[in-house]
Coordinates of N, CA, C and O in Angstrom, one line a residue:
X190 N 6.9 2.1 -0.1 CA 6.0 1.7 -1.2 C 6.8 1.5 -2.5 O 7.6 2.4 -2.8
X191 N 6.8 0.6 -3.0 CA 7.1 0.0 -4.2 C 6.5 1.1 -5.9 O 5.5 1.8 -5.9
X192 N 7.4 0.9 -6.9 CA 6.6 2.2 -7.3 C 5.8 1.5 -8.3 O 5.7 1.9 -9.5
X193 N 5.2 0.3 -7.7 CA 3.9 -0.2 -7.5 C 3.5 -0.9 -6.7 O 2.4 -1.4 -6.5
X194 N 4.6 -1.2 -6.1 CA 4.1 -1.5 -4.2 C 4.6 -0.9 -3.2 O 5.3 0.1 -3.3
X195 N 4.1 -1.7 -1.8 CA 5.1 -0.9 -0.7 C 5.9 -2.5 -0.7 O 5.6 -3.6 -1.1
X196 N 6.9 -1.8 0.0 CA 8.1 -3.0 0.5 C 8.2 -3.3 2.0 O 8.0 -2.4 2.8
X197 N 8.3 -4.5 2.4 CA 8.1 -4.8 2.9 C 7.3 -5.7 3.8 O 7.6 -6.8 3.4
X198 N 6.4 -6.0 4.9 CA 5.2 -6.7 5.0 C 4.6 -5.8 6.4 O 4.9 -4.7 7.0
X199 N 3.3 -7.3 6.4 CA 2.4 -6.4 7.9 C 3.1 -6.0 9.2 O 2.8 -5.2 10.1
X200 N 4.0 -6.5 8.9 CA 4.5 -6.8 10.2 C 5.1 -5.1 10.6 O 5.4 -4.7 11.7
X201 N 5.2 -4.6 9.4 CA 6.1 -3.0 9.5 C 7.5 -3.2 9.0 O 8.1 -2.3 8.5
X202 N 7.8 -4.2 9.3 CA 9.4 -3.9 8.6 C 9.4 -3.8 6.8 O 8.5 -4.2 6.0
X203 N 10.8 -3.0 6.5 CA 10.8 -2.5 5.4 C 12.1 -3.0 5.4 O 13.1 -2.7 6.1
X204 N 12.1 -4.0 4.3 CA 13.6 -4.2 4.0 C 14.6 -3.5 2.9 O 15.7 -3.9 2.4
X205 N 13.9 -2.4 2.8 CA 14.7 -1.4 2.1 C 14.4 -1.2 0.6 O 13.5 -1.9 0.2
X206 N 15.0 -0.4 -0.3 CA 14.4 -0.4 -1.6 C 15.1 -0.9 -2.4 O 15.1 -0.7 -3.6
X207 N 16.0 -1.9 -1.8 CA 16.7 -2.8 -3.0 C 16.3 -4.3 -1.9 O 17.2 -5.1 -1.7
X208 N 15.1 -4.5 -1.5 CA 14.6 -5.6 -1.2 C 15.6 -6.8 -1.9 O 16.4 -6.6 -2.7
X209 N 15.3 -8.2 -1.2 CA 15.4 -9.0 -2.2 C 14.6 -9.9 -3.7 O 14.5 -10.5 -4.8
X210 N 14.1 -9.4 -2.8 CA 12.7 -10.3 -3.5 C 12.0 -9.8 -4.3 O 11.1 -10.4 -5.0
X211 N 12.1 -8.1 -4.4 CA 11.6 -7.1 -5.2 C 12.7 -7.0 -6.1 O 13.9 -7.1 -6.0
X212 N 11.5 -6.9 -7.2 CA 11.6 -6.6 -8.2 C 11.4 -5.5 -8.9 O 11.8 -5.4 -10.1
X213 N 10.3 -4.1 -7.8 CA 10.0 -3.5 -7.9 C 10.3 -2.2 -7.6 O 9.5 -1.7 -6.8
X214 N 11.0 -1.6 -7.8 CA 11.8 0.1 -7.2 C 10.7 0.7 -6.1 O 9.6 0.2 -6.3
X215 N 10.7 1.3 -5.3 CA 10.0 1.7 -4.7 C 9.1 3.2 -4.8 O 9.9 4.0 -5.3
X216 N 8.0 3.8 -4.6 CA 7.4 5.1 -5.2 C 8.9 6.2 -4.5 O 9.5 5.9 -3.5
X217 N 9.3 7.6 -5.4 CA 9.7 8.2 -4.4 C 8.9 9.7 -4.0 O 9.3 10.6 -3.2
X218 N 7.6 9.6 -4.8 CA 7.0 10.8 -4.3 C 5.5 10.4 -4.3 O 5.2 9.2 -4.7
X219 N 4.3 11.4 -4.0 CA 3.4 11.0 -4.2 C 2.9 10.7 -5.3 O 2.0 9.8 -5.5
X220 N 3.6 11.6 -6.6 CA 3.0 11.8 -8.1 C 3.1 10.6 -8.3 O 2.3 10.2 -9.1
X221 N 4.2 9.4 -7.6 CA 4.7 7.7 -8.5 C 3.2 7.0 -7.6 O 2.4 6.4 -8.2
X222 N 3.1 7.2 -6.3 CA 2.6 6.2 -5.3 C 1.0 6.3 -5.6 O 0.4 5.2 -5.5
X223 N 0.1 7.7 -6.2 CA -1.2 7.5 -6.2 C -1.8 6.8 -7.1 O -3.0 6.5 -7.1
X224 N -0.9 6.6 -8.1 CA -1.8 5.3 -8.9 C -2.2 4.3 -8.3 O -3.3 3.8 -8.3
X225 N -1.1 3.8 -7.6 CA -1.3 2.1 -6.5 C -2.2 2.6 -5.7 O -3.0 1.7 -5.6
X226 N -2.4 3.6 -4.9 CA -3.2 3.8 -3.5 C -4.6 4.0 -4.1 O -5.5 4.0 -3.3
X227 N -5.0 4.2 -5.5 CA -6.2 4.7 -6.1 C -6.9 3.7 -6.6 O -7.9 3.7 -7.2
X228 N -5.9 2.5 -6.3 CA -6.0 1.1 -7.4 C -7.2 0.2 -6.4 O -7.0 0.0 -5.2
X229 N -8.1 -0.3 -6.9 CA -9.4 -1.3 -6.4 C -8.8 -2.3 -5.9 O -9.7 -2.9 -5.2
X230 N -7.4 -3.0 -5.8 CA -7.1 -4.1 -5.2 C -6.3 -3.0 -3.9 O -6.5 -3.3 -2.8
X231 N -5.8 -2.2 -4.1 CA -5.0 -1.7 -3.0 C -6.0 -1.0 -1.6 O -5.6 -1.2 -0.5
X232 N -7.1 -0.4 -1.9 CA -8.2 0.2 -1.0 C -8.8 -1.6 -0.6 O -8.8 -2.1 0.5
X233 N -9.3 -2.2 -1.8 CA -9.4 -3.5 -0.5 C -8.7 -4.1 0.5 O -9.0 -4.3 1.7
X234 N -7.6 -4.4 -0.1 CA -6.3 -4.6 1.6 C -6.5 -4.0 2.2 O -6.6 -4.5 3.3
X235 N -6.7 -3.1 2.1 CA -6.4 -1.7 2.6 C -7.9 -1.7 4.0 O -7.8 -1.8 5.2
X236 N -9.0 -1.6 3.1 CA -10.4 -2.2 4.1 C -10.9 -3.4 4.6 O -11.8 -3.5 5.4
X237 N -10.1 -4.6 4.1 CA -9.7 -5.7 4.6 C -9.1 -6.0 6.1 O -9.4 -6.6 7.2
X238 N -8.3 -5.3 5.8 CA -7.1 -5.4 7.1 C -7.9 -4.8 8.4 O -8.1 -5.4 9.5
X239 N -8.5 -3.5 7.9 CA -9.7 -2.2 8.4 C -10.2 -3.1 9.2 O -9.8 -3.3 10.3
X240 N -11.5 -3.8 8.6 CA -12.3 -4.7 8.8 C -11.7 -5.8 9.6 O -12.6 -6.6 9.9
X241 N -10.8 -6.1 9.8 CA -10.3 -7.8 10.2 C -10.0 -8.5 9.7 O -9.2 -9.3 10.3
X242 N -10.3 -8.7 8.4 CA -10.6 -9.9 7.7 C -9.0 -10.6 7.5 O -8.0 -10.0 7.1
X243 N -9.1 -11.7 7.8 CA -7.6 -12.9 7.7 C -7.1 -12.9 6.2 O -7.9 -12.9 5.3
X244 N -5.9 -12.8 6.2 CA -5.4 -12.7 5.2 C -5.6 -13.9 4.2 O -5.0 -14.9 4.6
X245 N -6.3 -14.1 3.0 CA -6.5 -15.7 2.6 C -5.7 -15.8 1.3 O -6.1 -15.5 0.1
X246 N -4.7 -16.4 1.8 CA -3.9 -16.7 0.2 C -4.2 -17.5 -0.8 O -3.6 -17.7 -1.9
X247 N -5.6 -18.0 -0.3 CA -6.0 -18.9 -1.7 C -6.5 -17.9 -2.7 O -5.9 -17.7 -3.7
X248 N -7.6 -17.2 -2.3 CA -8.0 -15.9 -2.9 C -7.0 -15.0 -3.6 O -7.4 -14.2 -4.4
X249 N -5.9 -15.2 -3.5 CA -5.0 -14.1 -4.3 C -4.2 -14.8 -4.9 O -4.0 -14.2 -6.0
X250 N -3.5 -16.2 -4.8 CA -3.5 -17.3 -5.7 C -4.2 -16.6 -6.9 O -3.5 -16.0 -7.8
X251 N -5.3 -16.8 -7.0 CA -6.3 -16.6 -8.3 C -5.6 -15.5 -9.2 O -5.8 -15.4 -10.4
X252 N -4.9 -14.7 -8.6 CA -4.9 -12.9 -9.2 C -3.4 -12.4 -9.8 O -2.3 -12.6 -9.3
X253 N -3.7 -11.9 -10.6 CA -2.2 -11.7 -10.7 C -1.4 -10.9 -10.2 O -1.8 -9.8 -9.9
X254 N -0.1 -11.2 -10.0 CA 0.7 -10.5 -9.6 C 1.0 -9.3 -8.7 O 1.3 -9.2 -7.5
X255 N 0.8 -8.1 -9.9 CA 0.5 -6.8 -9.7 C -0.6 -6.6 -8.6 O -0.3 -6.2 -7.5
X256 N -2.1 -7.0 -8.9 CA -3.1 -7.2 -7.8 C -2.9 -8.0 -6.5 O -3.6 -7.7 -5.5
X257 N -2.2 -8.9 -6.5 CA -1.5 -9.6 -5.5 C -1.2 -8.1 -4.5 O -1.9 -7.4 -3.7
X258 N 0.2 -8.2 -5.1 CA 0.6 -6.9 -4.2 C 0.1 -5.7 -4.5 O 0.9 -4.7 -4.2
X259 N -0.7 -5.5 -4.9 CA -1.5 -4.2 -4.3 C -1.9 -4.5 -3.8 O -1.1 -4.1 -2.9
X260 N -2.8 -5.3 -3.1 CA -3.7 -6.1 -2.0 C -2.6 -5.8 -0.9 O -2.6 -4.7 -0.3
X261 N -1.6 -7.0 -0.7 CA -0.7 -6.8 -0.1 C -0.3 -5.6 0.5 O -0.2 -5.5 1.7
X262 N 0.0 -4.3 -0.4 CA 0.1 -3.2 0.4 C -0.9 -2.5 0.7 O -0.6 -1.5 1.4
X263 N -2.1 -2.7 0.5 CA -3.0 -1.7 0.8 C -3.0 -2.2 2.6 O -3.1 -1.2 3.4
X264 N -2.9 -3.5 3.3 CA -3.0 -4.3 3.9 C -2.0 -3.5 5.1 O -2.2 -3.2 6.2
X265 N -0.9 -3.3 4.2 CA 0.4 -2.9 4.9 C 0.4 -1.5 5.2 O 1.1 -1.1 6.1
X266 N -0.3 -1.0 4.7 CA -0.3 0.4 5.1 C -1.4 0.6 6.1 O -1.1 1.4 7.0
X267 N -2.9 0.1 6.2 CA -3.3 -0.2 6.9 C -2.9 -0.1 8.1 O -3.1 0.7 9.0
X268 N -2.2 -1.3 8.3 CA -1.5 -2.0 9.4 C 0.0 -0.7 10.3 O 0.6 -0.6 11.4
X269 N 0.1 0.2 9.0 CA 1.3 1.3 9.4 C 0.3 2.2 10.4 O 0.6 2.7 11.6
X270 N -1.1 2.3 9.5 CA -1.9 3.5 9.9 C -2.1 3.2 11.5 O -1.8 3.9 12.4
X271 N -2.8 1.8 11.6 CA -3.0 1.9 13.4 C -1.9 1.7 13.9 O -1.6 2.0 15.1
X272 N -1.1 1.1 13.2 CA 0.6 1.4 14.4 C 1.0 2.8 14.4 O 1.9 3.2 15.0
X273 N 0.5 3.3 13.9 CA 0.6 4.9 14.4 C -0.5 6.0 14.9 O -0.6 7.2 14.7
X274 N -1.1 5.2 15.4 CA -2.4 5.6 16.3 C -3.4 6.3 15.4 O -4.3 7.1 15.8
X275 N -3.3 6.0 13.7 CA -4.6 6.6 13.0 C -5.4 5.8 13.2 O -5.2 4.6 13.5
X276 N -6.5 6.3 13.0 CA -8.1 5.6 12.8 C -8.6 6.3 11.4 O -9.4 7.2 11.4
X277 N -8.4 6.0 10.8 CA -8.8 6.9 9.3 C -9.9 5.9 8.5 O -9.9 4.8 8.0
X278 N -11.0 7.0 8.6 CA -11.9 6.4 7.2 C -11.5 6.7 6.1 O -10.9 7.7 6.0
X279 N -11.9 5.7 5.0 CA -11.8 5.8 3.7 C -12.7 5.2 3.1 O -12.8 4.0 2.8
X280 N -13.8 6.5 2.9 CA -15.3 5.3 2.4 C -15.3 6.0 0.6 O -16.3 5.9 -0.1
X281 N -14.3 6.4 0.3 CA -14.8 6.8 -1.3 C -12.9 6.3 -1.6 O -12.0 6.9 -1.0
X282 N -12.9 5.1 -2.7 CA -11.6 4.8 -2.9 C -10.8 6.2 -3.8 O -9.6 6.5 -4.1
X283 N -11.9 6.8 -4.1 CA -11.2 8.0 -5.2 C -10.8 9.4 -4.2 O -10.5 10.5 -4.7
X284 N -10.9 9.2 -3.1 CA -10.5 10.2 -2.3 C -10.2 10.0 -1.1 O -11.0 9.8 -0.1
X285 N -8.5 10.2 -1.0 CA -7.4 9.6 0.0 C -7.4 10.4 1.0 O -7.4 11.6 0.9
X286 N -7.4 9.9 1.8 CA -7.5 10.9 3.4 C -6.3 11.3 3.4 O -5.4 10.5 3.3
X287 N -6.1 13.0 3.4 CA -5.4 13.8 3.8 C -4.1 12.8 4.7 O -3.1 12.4 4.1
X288 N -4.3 12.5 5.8 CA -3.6 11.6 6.8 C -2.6 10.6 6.3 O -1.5 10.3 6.5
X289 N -3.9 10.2 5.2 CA -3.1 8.6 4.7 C -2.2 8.8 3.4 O -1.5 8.0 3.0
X290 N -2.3 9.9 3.0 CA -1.4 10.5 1.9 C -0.3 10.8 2.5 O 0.8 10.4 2.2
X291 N -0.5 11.7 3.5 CA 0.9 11.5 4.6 C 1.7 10.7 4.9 O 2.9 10.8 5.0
X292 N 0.9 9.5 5.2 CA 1.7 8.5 5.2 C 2.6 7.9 4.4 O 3.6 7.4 4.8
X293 N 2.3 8.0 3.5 CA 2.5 7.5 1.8 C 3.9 8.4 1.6 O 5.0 8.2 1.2
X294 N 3.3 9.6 1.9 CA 4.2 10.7 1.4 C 5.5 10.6 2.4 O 6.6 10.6 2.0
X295 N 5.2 10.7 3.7 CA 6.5 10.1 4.7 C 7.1 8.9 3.9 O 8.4 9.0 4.1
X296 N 6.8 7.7 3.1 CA 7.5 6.9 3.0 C 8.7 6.6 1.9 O 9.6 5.8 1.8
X297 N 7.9 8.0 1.0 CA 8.8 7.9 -0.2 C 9.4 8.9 0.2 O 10.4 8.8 -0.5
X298 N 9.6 10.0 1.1 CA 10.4 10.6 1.5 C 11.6 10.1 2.3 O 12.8 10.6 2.1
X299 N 11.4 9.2 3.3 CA 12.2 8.0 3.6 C 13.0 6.9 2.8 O 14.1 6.4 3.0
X300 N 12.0 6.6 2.0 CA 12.8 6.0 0.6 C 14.0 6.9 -0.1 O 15.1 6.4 -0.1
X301 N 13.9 8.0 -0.5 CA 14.6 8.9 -1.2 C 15.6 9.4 -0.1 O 16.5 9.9 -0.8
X302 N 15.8 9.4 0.9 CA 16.7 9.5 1.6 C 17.8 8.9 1.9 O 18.9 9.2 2.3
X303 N 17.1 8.0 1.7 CA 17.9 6.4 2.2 C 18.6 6.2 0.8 O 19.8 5.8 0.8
X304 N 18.0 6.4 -0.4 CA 18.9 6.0 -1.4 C 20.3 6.7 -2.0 O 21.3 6.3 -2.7
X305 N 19.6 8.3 -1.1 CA 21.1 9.4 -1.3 C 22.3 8.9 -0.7 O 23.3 9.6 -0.8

């Protein structure tokens, strides 16, 4: 996660925290990552992806930036969660499933490692 996005895409790969294309440092703990995961564009990716729904780049065209990739990662973490066999609800955006904070929290832990 970016320390306002995650890095990377759907697909799972993470091209590290000096990306190219990032611009963005990555979170290295939860205290950096829960703003983005708490953010209304990031829980829709995030229930988007949940739900099925196709990724539509015209729709994010419209948005800036920052909301872009929040979207984008909420999408991406999503996509981490059932590649690792979670099924996690998230029906209140202001209260992160135990699980999915884990996740989050594995990644800046992984980030911070990788940069030692």
């Amino acid at each position: 996660m970016r320390r306002e996005a995650n890095q990377g895409g759907e697909d799972g790969g993470d091209p590290g925290p000096r990306a190219v294309n990032s611009r963005l440092a990555g979170a290295w703990s939860w205290r950096e990552a829960r703003p983005v995961v708490l953010h209304p564009m990031f829980y829709r990716g995030y229930l988007d992806y949940r739900t099925g729904l196709p990724f539509d780049y015209r729709t994010l065209d419209g948005w800036e930036s920052l909301d872009q990739i929040r979207y984008e990662n909420g999408r991406e973490i999503a996509a981490e969660c059932r590649a690792l066999g979670l099924s996690l609800r998230w029906p209140d955006r202001r209260r992160v499933p135990r699980e999915l904070k884990a996740v989050v929290v594995d990644r800046a832990c992984a980030r911070r490692g990788a940069v030692r």
